[in-house]
Amino acid sequence: MEVNRLIELGRYEEARSRILAGEEGDADGLAVLLELRDWLRLKEYDRALKVLEQDGDLVQGYLDVVQVKAAIQAFEAEDEQQIRAYLGHPHLGAEAWAVLGLVYISQGDRVQARQAFEAALQTDPRHFRARTNLANLALEAGQIDEAIRLYQEVLRLNPDYALAHHNLGAAYRKKGQIDKAVYHIKQGQRLQMRPVTRPPRAPTPGAPLPMPERRFLLGGRWWLWLLVLGLVLWLVGRRP
């Protein structure tokens, strides 16, 4: 299967691995989609929209930008009927399931909520918010050891996720491990004071380097700005 077809299907990690191995593929489009996914995982919808405004033209072959904006509006509103339309979407499905789980929680249906979060993880195994909510359900049910295990998994995916630190601290406090509880609660408080950043990229087995940021990709636009800047400096240098 061609790399760009993998990107279209939402199989980002496979596509990324093959591009890093030297195969031809749309590295720019993939980088934009990875950034979009990062902000969706964080529920930073405003930043996801900014990605589309800035570089939506680079991903038009993979998704409908207008549709994505409508999906984000549905996610923000937690509109169950509209969210359901995106459950099978290759680029939005994981977030749709994660938000649907929150809708079920608001309705008091913990069983359906768990199933929704698990579906999100089937679509995107590194969706740390969905895993955090599974941990929250476990903690609420008194399954403290299971909750701790899940929070620890979340922090392996995103060590700077403040909510996971805070809730892990609460779990340790219930278990009577006060020193660990204090450590993680303080970590959570410290991280809440920092600007939100994208989580670390998952390593690709056998890959020597991570996928570069968009501004460093060969097909990106930064080279054009450098060219313009160089031309301006050359013209200034020629002035008498």
PDB file of C-alpha atoms in Angstrom:
ATOM      1  CA  MET A   1       0.000   0.000   0.000  1.00  0.00           C
ATOM      2  CA  GLU A   2       1.304   3.455  -0.896  1.00  0.00           C
ATOM      3  CA  VAL A   3       2.393   5.727   1.937  1.00  0.00           C
ATOM      4  CA  ASN A   4      -0.100   8.437   1.062  1.00  0.00           C
ATOM      5  CA  ARG A   5      -2.906   5.889   1.164  1.00  0.00           C
ATOM      6  CA  LEU A   6      -1.829   4.968   4.689  1.00  0.00           C
ATOM      7  CA  ILE A   7      -2.012   8.648   5.629  1.00  0.00           C
ATOM      8  CA  GLU A   8      -5.483   8.881   4.124  1.00  0.00           C
ATOM      9  CA  LEU A   9      -6.601   5.915   6.240  1.00  0.00           C
ATOM     10  CA  GLY A  10      -5.227   7.508   9.407  1.00  0.00           C
ATOM     11  CA  ARG A  11      -2.415   4.978   9.803  1.00  0.00           C
ATOM     12  CA  TYR A  12       0.057   7.710  10.677  1.00  0.00           C
ATOM     13  CA  GLU A  13       2.686   5.731  12.537  1.00  0.00           C
ATOM     14  CA  GLU A  14       3.070   3.215   9.721  1.00  0.00           C
ATOM     15  CA  ALA A  15       3.293   6.013   7.166  1.00  0.00           C
ATOM     16  CA  ARG A  16       5.791   7.916   9.304  1.00  0.00           C
ATOM     17  CA  SER A  17       7.965   4.847   9.752  1.00  0.00           C
ATOM     18  CA  ARG A  18       8.078   4.206   6.021  1.00  0.00           C
ATOM     19  CA  ILE A  19       8.888   7.835   5.170  1.00  0.00           C
ATOM     20  CA  LEU A  20      11.718   7.787   7.704  1.00  0.00           C
ATOM     21  CA  ALA A  21      12.943   4.578   6.074  1.00  0.00           C
ATOM     22  CA  GLY A  22      13.299   6.479   2.796  1.00  0.00           C
ATOM     23  CA  GLU A  23      10.044   5.805   0.965  1.00  0.00           C
ATOM     24  CA  GLU A  24       8.313   8.555  -0.985  1.00  0.00           C
ATOM     25  CA  GLY A  25       5.360  10.084   0.778  1.00  0.00           C
ATOM     26  CA  ASP A  26       3.623  13.308   1.725  1.00  0.00           C
ATOM     27  CA  ALA A  27       5.747  14.247   4.741  1.00  0.00           C
ATOM     28  CA  ASP A  28       4.276  17.751   4.939  1.00  0.00           C
ATOM     29  CA  GLY A  29       0.678  16.560   4.957  1.00  0.00           C
ATOM     30  CA  LEU A  30       1.489  13.889   7.521  1.00  0.00           C
ATOM     31  CA  ALA A  31       3.185  16.426   9.807  1.00  0.00           C
ATOM     32  CA  VAL A  32       0.094  18.646   9.713  1.00  0.00           C
ATOM     33  CA  LEU A  33      -2.178  15.709  10.533  1.00  0.00           C
ATOM     34  CA  LEU A  34       0.091  14.664  13.402  1.00  0.00           C
ATOM     35  CA  GLU A  35      -0.049  18.179  14.832  1.00  0.00           C
ATOM     36  CA  LEU A  36      -3.820  18.250  14.430  1.00  0.00           C
ATOM     37  CA  ARG A  37      -4.085  14.920  16.263  1.00  0.00           C
ATOM     38  CA  ASP A  38      -1.842  16.176  19.084  1.00  0.00           C
ATOM     39  CA  TRP A  39      -4.077  19.164  19.777  1.00  0.00           C
ATOM     40  CA  LEU A  40      -7.233  17.056  19.561  1.00  0.00           C
ATOM     41  CA  ARG A  41      -5.813  14.607  22.090  1.00  0.00           C
ATOM     42  CA  LEU A  42      -5.190  17.555  24.421  1.00  0.00           C
ATOM     43  CA  LYS A  43      -8.689  18.920  23.777  1.00  0.00           C
ATOM     44  CA  GLU A  44      -7.033  22.148  22.639  1.00  0.00           C
ATOM     45  CA  TYR A  45      -9.608  22.743  19.944  1.00  0.00           C
ATOM     46  CA  ASP A  46      -8.658  26.384  19.312  1.00  0.00           C
ATOM     47  CA  ARG A  47      -5.120  25.312  18.464  1.00  0.00           C
ATOM     48  CA  ALA A  48      -6.424  22.531  16.224  1.00  0.00           C
ATOM     49  CA  LEU A  49      -8.426  25.131  14.317  1.00  0.00           C
ATOM     50  CA  LYS A  50      -5.347  27.324  13.969  1.00  0.00           C
ATOM     51  CA  VAL A  51      -3.504  24.401  12.385  1.00  0.00           C
ATOM     52  CA  LEU A  52      -6.275  24.126   9.804  1.00  0.00           C
ATOM     53  CA  GLU A  53      -6.269  27.869   9.171  1.00  0.00           C
ATOM     54  CA  GLN A  54      -2.510  27.897   8.682  1.00  0.00           C
ATOM     55  CA  ASP A  55      -1.970  24.697   6.727  1.00  0.00           C
ATOM     56  CA  GLY A  56      -5.352  23.299   5.803  1.00  0.00           C
ATOM     57  CA  ASP A  57      -4.373  23.331   2.134  1.00  0.00           C
ATOM     58  CA  LEU A  58      -1.696  20.729   2.842  1.00  0.00           C
ATOM     59  CA  VAL A  59      -4.247  18.161   4.012  1.00  0.00           C
ATOM     60  CA  GLN A  60      -7.114  18.759   1.617  1.00  0.00           C
ATOM     61  CA  GLY A  61      -6.352  15.460  -0.071  1.00  0.00           C
ATOM     62  CA  TYR A  62      -7.030  13.599   3.186  1.00  0.00           C
ATOM     63  CA  LEU A  63      -9.882  15.413   4.882  1.00  0.00           C
ATOM     64  CA  ASP A  64     -12.519  18.085   4.379  1.00  0.00           C
ATOM     65  CA  VAL A  65     -11.393  21.112   6.394  1.00  0.00           C
ATOM     66  CA  VAL A  66     -14.960  22.456   6.651  1.00  0.00           C
ATOM     67  CA  GLN A  67     -16.103  19.083   7.992  1.00  0.00           C
ATOM     68  CA  VAL A  68     -13.319  19.040  10.582  1.00  0.00           C
ATOM     69  CA  LYS A  69     -14.333  22.493  11.807  1.00  0.00           C
ATOM     70  CA  ALA A  70     -17.934  21.291  12.120  1.00  0.00           C
ATOM     71  CA  ALA A  71     -16.731  18.226  14.031  1.00  0.00           C
ATOM     72  CA  ILE A  72     -14.772  20.379  16.471  1.00  0.00           C
ATOM     73  CA  GLN A  73     -17.894  22.474  17.082  1.00  0.00           C
ATOM     74  CA  ALA A  74     -19.801  19.255  17.843  1.00  0.00           C
ATOM     75  CA  PHE A  75     -17.046  18.125  20.214  1.00  0.00           C
ATOM     76  CA  GLU A  76     -17.095  21.443  22.055  1.00  0.00           C
ATOM     77  CA  ALA A  77     -20.887  21.341  22.385  1.00  0.00           C
ATOM     78  CA  GLU A  78     -20.832  17.621  23.317  1.00  0.00           C
ATOM     79  CA  ASP A  79     -23.687  17.161  20.858  1.00  0.00           C
ATOM     80  CA  GLU A  80     -24.242  13.396  20.922  1.00  0.00           C
ATOM     81  CA  GLN A  81     -26.115  13.157  17.631  1.00  0.00           C
ATOM     82  CA  GLN A  82     -23.534  15.156  15.693  1.00  0.00           C
ATOM     83  CA  ILE A  83     -20.587  13.426  17.396  1.00  0.00           C
ATOM     84  CA  ARG A  84     -21.860  10.031  16.225  1.00  0.00           C
ATOM     85  CA  ALA A  85     -21.369  11.112  12.616  1.00  0.00           C
ATOM     86  CA  TYR A  86     -17.580  11.110  13.146  1.00  0.00           C
ATOM     87  CA  LEU A  87     -17.071   7.841  15.049  1.00  0.00           C
ATOM     88  CA  GLY A  88     -15.749   6.045  11.980  1.00  0.00           C
ATOM     89  CA  HIS A  89     -13.744   8.975  10.608  1.00  0.00           C
ATOM     90  CA  PRO A  90     -10.080   8.001  10.031  1.00  0.00           C
ATOM     91  CA  HIS A  91      -8.762  11.291  11.432  1.00  0.00           C
ATOM     92  CA  LEU A  92     -11.462  12.278  13.945  1.00  0.00           C
ATOM     93  CA  GLY A  93     -12.844   8.954  15.157  1.00  0.00           C
ATOM     94  CA  ALA A  94     -10.727   8.605  18.288  1.00  0.00           C
ATOM     95  CA  GLU A  95     -11.609  12.071  19.523  1.00  0.00           C
ATOM     96  CA  ALA A  96     -15.279  11.500  18.679  1.00  0.00           C
ATOM     97  CA  TRP A  97     -15.324   8.349  20.825  1.00  0.00           C
ATOM     98  CA  ALA A  98     -13.485  10.117  23.651  1.00  0.00           C
ATOM     99  CA  VAL A  99     -15.987  12.971  23.705  1.00  0.00           C
ATOM    100  CA  LEU A 100     -18.915  10.572  23.420  1.00  0.00           C
ATOM    101  CA  GLY A 101     -17.604   8.887  26.558  1.00  0.00           C
ATOM    102  CA  LEU A 102     -17.858  12.210  28.375  1.00  0.00           C
ATOM    103  CA  VAL A 103     -21.424  12.584  27.147  1.00  0.00           C
ATOM    104  CA  TYR A 104     -22.270   9.182  28.619  1.00  0.00           C
ATOM    105  CA  ILE A 105     -20.678  10.173  31.928  1.00  0.00           C
ATOM    106  CA  SER A 106     -22.825  13.308  32.028  1.00  0.00           C
ATOM    107  CA  GLN A 107     -25.819  11.015  31.491  1.00  0.00           C
ATOM    108  CA  GLY A 108     -24.706   8.756  34.345  1.00  0.00           C
ATOM    109  CA  ASP A 109     -24.016   5.771  32.083  1.00  0.00           C
ATOM    110  CA  ARG A 110     -20.601   4.501  33.211  1.00  0.00           C
ATOM    111  CA  VAL A 111     -20.830   1.252  31.235  1.00  0.00           C
ATOM    112  CA  GLN A 112     -21.329   2.995  27.900  1.00  0.00           C
ATOM    113  CA  ALA A 113     -18.702   5.579  28.836  1.00  0.00           C
ATOM    114  CA  ARG A 114     -16.124   2.852  29.430  1.00  0.00           C
ATOM    115  CA  GLN A 115     -16.968   1.248  26.094  1.00  0.00           C
ATOM    116  CA  ALA A 116     -16.576   4.598  24.328  1.00  0.00           C
ATOM    117  CA  PHE A 117     -13.171   5.281  25.887  1.00  0.00           C
ATOM    118  CA  GLU A 118     -12.026   1.777  24.983  1.00  0.00           C
ATOM    119  CA  ALA A 119     -13.203   2.357  21.397  1.00  0.00           C
ATOM    120  CA  ALA A 120     -11.173   5.582  21.315  1.00  0.00           C
ATOM    121  CA  LEU A 121      -8.085   3.617  22.342  1.00  0.00           C
ATOM    122  CA  GLN A 122      -8.719   0.967  19.712  1.00  0.00           C
ATOM    123  CA  THR A 123      -8.653   3.736  17.127  1.00  0.00           C
ATOM    124  CA  ASP A 124      -5.751   5.630  18.715  1.00  0.00           C
ATOM    125  CA  PRO A 125      -3.845   3.638  21.379  1.00  0.00           C
ATOM    126  CA  ARG A 126      -1.950   6.759  22.495  1.00  0.00           C
ATOM    127  CA  HIS A 127      -5.069   8.839  23.168  1.00  0.00           C
ATOM    128  CA  PHE A 128      -4.035   9.655  26.723  1.00  0.00           C
ATOM    129  CA  ARG A 129      -7.209  11.572  27.595  1.00  0.00           C
ATOM    130  CA  ALA A 130      -9.341   8.504  26.869  1.00  0.00           C
ATOM    131  CA  ARG A 131      -7.008   6.381  29.004  1.00  0.00           C
ATOM    132  CA  THR A 132      -7.144   8.990  31.778  1.00  0.00           C
ATOM    133  CA  ASN A 133     -10.932   8.796  31.788  1.00  0.00           C
ATOM    134  CA  LEU A 134     -10.757   4.997  32.042  1.00  0.00           C
ATOM    135  CA  ALA A 135      -8.497   5.500  35.057  1.00  0.00           C
ATOM    136  CA  ASN A 136     -10.981   7.986  36.514  1.00  0.00           C
ATOM    137  CA  LEU A 137     -13.776   5.418  36.167  1.00  0.00           C
ATOM    138  CA  ALA A 138     -11.614   2.798  37.887  1.00  0.00           C
ATOM    139  CA  LEU A 139     -10.799   5.192  40.744  1.00  0.00           C
ATOM    140  CA  GLU A 140     -14.462   6.103  41.113  1.00  0.00           C
ATOM    141  CA  ALA A 141     -15.328   2.397  41.330  1.00  0.00           C
ATOM    142  CA  GLY A 142     -12.762   1.855  44.095  1.00  0.00           C
ATOM    143  CA  GLN A 143     -10.355  -0.054  41.818  1.00  0.00           C
ATOM    144  CA  ILE A 144      -7.372   1.888  43.115  1.00  0.00           C
ATOM    145  CA  ASP A 145      -4.574  -0.369  41.842  1.00  0.00           C
ATOM    146  CA  GLU A 146      -6.115  -0.471  38.358  1.00  0.00           C
ATOM    147  CA  ALA A 147      -6.494   3.307  38.386  1.00  0.00           C
ATOM    148  CA  ILE A 148      -2.841   3.746  39.372  1.00  0.00           C
ATOM    149  CA  ARG A 149      -1.751   1.396  36.597  1.00  0.00           C
ATOM    150  CA  LEU A 150      -3.750   3.346  34.006  1.00  0.00           C
ATOM    151  CA  TYR A 151      -2.537   6.761  35.218  1.00  0.00           C
ATOM    152  CA  GLN A 152       1.040   5.488  35.017  1.00  0.00           C
ATOM    153  CA  GLU A 153       0.385   4.406  31.423  1.00  0.00           C
ATOM    154  CA  VAL A 154      -0.944   7.878  30.662  1.00  0.00           C
ATOM    155  CA  LEU A 155       2.206   9.492  32.033  1.00  0.00           C
ATOM    156  CA  ARG A 156       4.367   7.220  29.917  1.00  0.00           C
ATOM    157  CA  LEU A 157       2.465   8.582  26.900  1.00  0.00           C
ATOM    158  CA  ASN A 158       2.547  12.190  28.073  1.00  0.00           C
ATOM    159  CA  PRO A 159       4.747  12.875  31.134  1.00  0.00           C
ATOM    160  CA  ASP A 160       3.570  16.499  31.263  1.00  0.00           C
ATOM    161  CA  TYR A 161      -0.166  15.804  31.482  1.00  0.00           C
ATOM    162  CA  ALA A 162      -1.106  17.703  34.624  1.00  0.00           C
ATOM    163  CA  LEU A 163      -4.492  16.061  35.181  1.00  0.00           C
ATOM    164  CA  ALA A 164      -2.995  12.561  35.189  1.00  0.00           C
ATOM    165  CA  HIS A 165      -0.412  13.623  37.811  1.00  0.00           C
ATOM    166  CA  HIS A 166      -3.103  15.167  39.994  1.00  0.00           C
ATOM    167  CA  ASN A 167      -5.441  12.183  39.770  1.00  0.00           C
ATOM    168  CA  LEU A 168      -2.594   9.717  40.296  1.00  0.00           C
ATOM    169  CA  GLY A 169      -1.758  11.654  43.448  1.00  0.00           C
ATOM    170  CA  ALA A 170      -5.374  11.296  44.574  1.00  0.00           C
ATOM    171  CA  ALA A 171      -5.204   7.542  43.923  1.00  0.00           C
ATOM    172  CA  TYR A 172      -1.992   7.206  45.941  1.00  0.00           C
ATOM    173  CA  ARG A 173      -3.586   9.193  48.761  1.00  0.00           C
ATOM    174  CA  LYS A 174      -6.492   6.733  48.878  1.00  0.00           C
ATOM    175  CA  LYS A 175      -3.957   3.916  49.008  1.00  0.00           C
ATOM    176  CA  GLY A 176      -2.181   5.594  51.927  1.00  0.00           C
ATOM    177  CA  GLN A 177       1.058   6.293  50.034  1.00  0.00           C
ATOM    178  CA  ILE A 178       1.264   9.919  51.069  1.00  0.00           C
ATOM    179  CA  ASP A 179       4.785  10.629  49.789  1.00  0.00           C
ATOM    180  CA  LYS A 180       3.838   9.574  46.248  1.00  0.00           C
ATOM    181  CA  ALA A 181       0.527  11.405  46.537  1.00  0.00           C
ATOM    182  CA  VAL A 182       2.228  14.678  47.468  1.00  0.00           C
ATOM    183  CA  TYR A 183       4.819  14.308  44.695  1.00  0.00           C
ATOM    184  CA  HIS A 184       2.278  13.816  41.908  1.00  0.00           C
ATOM    185  CA  ILE A 185      -0.150  16.447  43.166  1.00  0.00           C
ATOM    186  CA  LYS A 186       2.701  18.975  43.266  1.00  0.00           C
ATOM    187  CA  GLN A 187       3.778  17.889  39.787  1.00  0.00           C
ATOM    188  CA  GLY A 188       0.252  18.454  38.554  1.00  0.00           C
ATOM    189  CA  GLN A 189       0.095  21.915  40.126  1.00  0.00           C
ATOM    190  CA  ARG A 190       3.457  22.853  38.621  1.00  0.00           C
ATOM    191  CA  LEU A 191       2.484  21.665  35.145  1.00  0.00           C
ATOM    192  CA  GLN A 192      -0.831  23.522  35.289  1.00  0.00           C
ATOM    193  CA  MET A 193       1.163  26.758  35.551  1.00  0.00           C
ATOM    194  CA  ARG A 194       3.063  26.021  32.332  1.00  0.00           C
ATOM    195  CA  PRO A 195       1.796  26.729  28.816  1.00  0.00           C
ATOM    196  CA  VAL A 196       0.226  23.698  27.165  1.00  0.00           C
ATOM    197  CA  THR A 197       2.617  21.946  24.800  1.00  0.00           C
ATOM    198  CA  ARG A 198       2.235  19.055  22.400  1.00  0.00           C
ATOM    199  CA  PRO A 199       3.041  15.641  23.889  1.00  0.00           C
ATOM    200  CA  PRO A 200       6.245  13.863  22.854  1.00  0.00           C
ATOM    201  CA  ARG A 201       6.172  11.946  19.598  1.00  0.00           C
ATOM    202  CA  ALA A 202       5.974   8.164  19.867  1.00  0.00           C
ATOM    203  CA  PRO A 203       9.265   6.552  18.831  1.00  0.00           C
ATOM    204  CA  THR A 204       9.254   4.551  15.626  1.00  0.00           C
ATOM    205  CA  PRO A 205      11.024   1.177  16.020  1.00  0.00           C
ATOM    206  CA  GLY A 206      14.308   1.255  14.130  1.00  0.00           C
ATOM    207  CA  ALA A 207      13.956   4.914  13.148  1.00  0.00           C
ATOM    208  CA  PRO A 208      17.062   7.042  13.848  1.00  0.00           C
ATOM    209  CA  LEU A 209      15.207  10.350  14.069  1.00  0.00           C
ATOM    210  CA  PRO A 210      11.670  11.516  14.899  1.00  0.00           C
ATOM    211  CA  MET A 211       9.456  13.067  12.254  1.00  0.00           C
ATOM    212  CA  PRO A 212      10.653  16.660  11.851  1.00  0.00           C
ATOM    213  CA  GLU A 213       8.398  19.568  12.601  1.00  0.00           C
ATOM    214  CA  ARG A 214       6.642  21.101   9.619  1.00  0.00           C
ATOM    215  CA  ARG A 215       8.876  24.136   9.500  1.00  0.00           C
ATOM    216  CA  PHE A 216      11.877  21.909   8.775  1.00  0.00           C
ATOM    217  CA  LEU A 217      10.272  19.687   6.156  1.00  0.00           C
ATOM    218  CA  LEU A 218      11.657  19.912   2.662  1.00  0.00           C
ATOM    219  CA  GLY A 219       8.326  20.781   1.134  1.00  0.00           C
ATOM    220  CA  GLY A 220       7.387  23.325   3.807  1.00  0.00           C
ATOM    221  CA  ARG A 221       7.071  27.049   3.306  1.00  0.00           C
ATOM    222  CA  TRP A 222       9.913  28.313   5.475  1.00  0.00           C
ATOM    223  CA  TRP A 223      12.441  28.045   2.688  1.00  0.00           C
ATOM    224  CA  LEU A 224      10.341  30.583   0.749  1.00  0.00           C
ATOM    225  CA  TRP A 225      10.500  33.092   3.595  1.00  0.00           C
ATOM    226  CA  LEU A 226      14.253  32.594   3.866  1.00  0.00           C
ATOM    227  CA  LEU A 227      14.583  33.191   0.144  1.00  0.00           C
ATOM    228  CA  VAL A 228      12.580  36.430   0.385  1.00  0.00           C
ATOM    229  CA  LEU A 229      14.632  37.567   3.380  1.00  0.00           C
ATOM    230  CA  GLY A 230      17.866  36.838   1.523  1.00  0.00           C
ATOM    231  CA  LEU A 231      16.656  38.823  -1.486  1.00  0.00           C
ATOM    232  CA  VAL A 232      15.722  41.803   0.705  1.00  0.00           C
ATOM    233  CA  LEU A 233      19.118  41.783   2.414  1.00  0.00           C
ATOM    234  CA  TRP A 234      20.855  41.588  -0.961  1.00  0.00           C
ATOM    235  CA  LEU A 235      18.879  44.577  -2.269  1.00  0.00           C
ATOM    236  CA  VAL A 236      19.636  46.578   0.883  1.00  0.00           C
ATOM    237  CA  GLY A 237      23.314  45.776   0.507  1.00  0.00           C
ATOM    238  CA  ARG A 238      23.303  47.192  -3.028  1.00  0.00           C
ATOM    239  CA  ARG A 239      21.902  50.587  -1.983  1.00  0.00           C
ATOM    240  CA  PRO A 240      24.452  53.477  -2.300  1.00  0.00           C
TER     241      PRO A 240
END
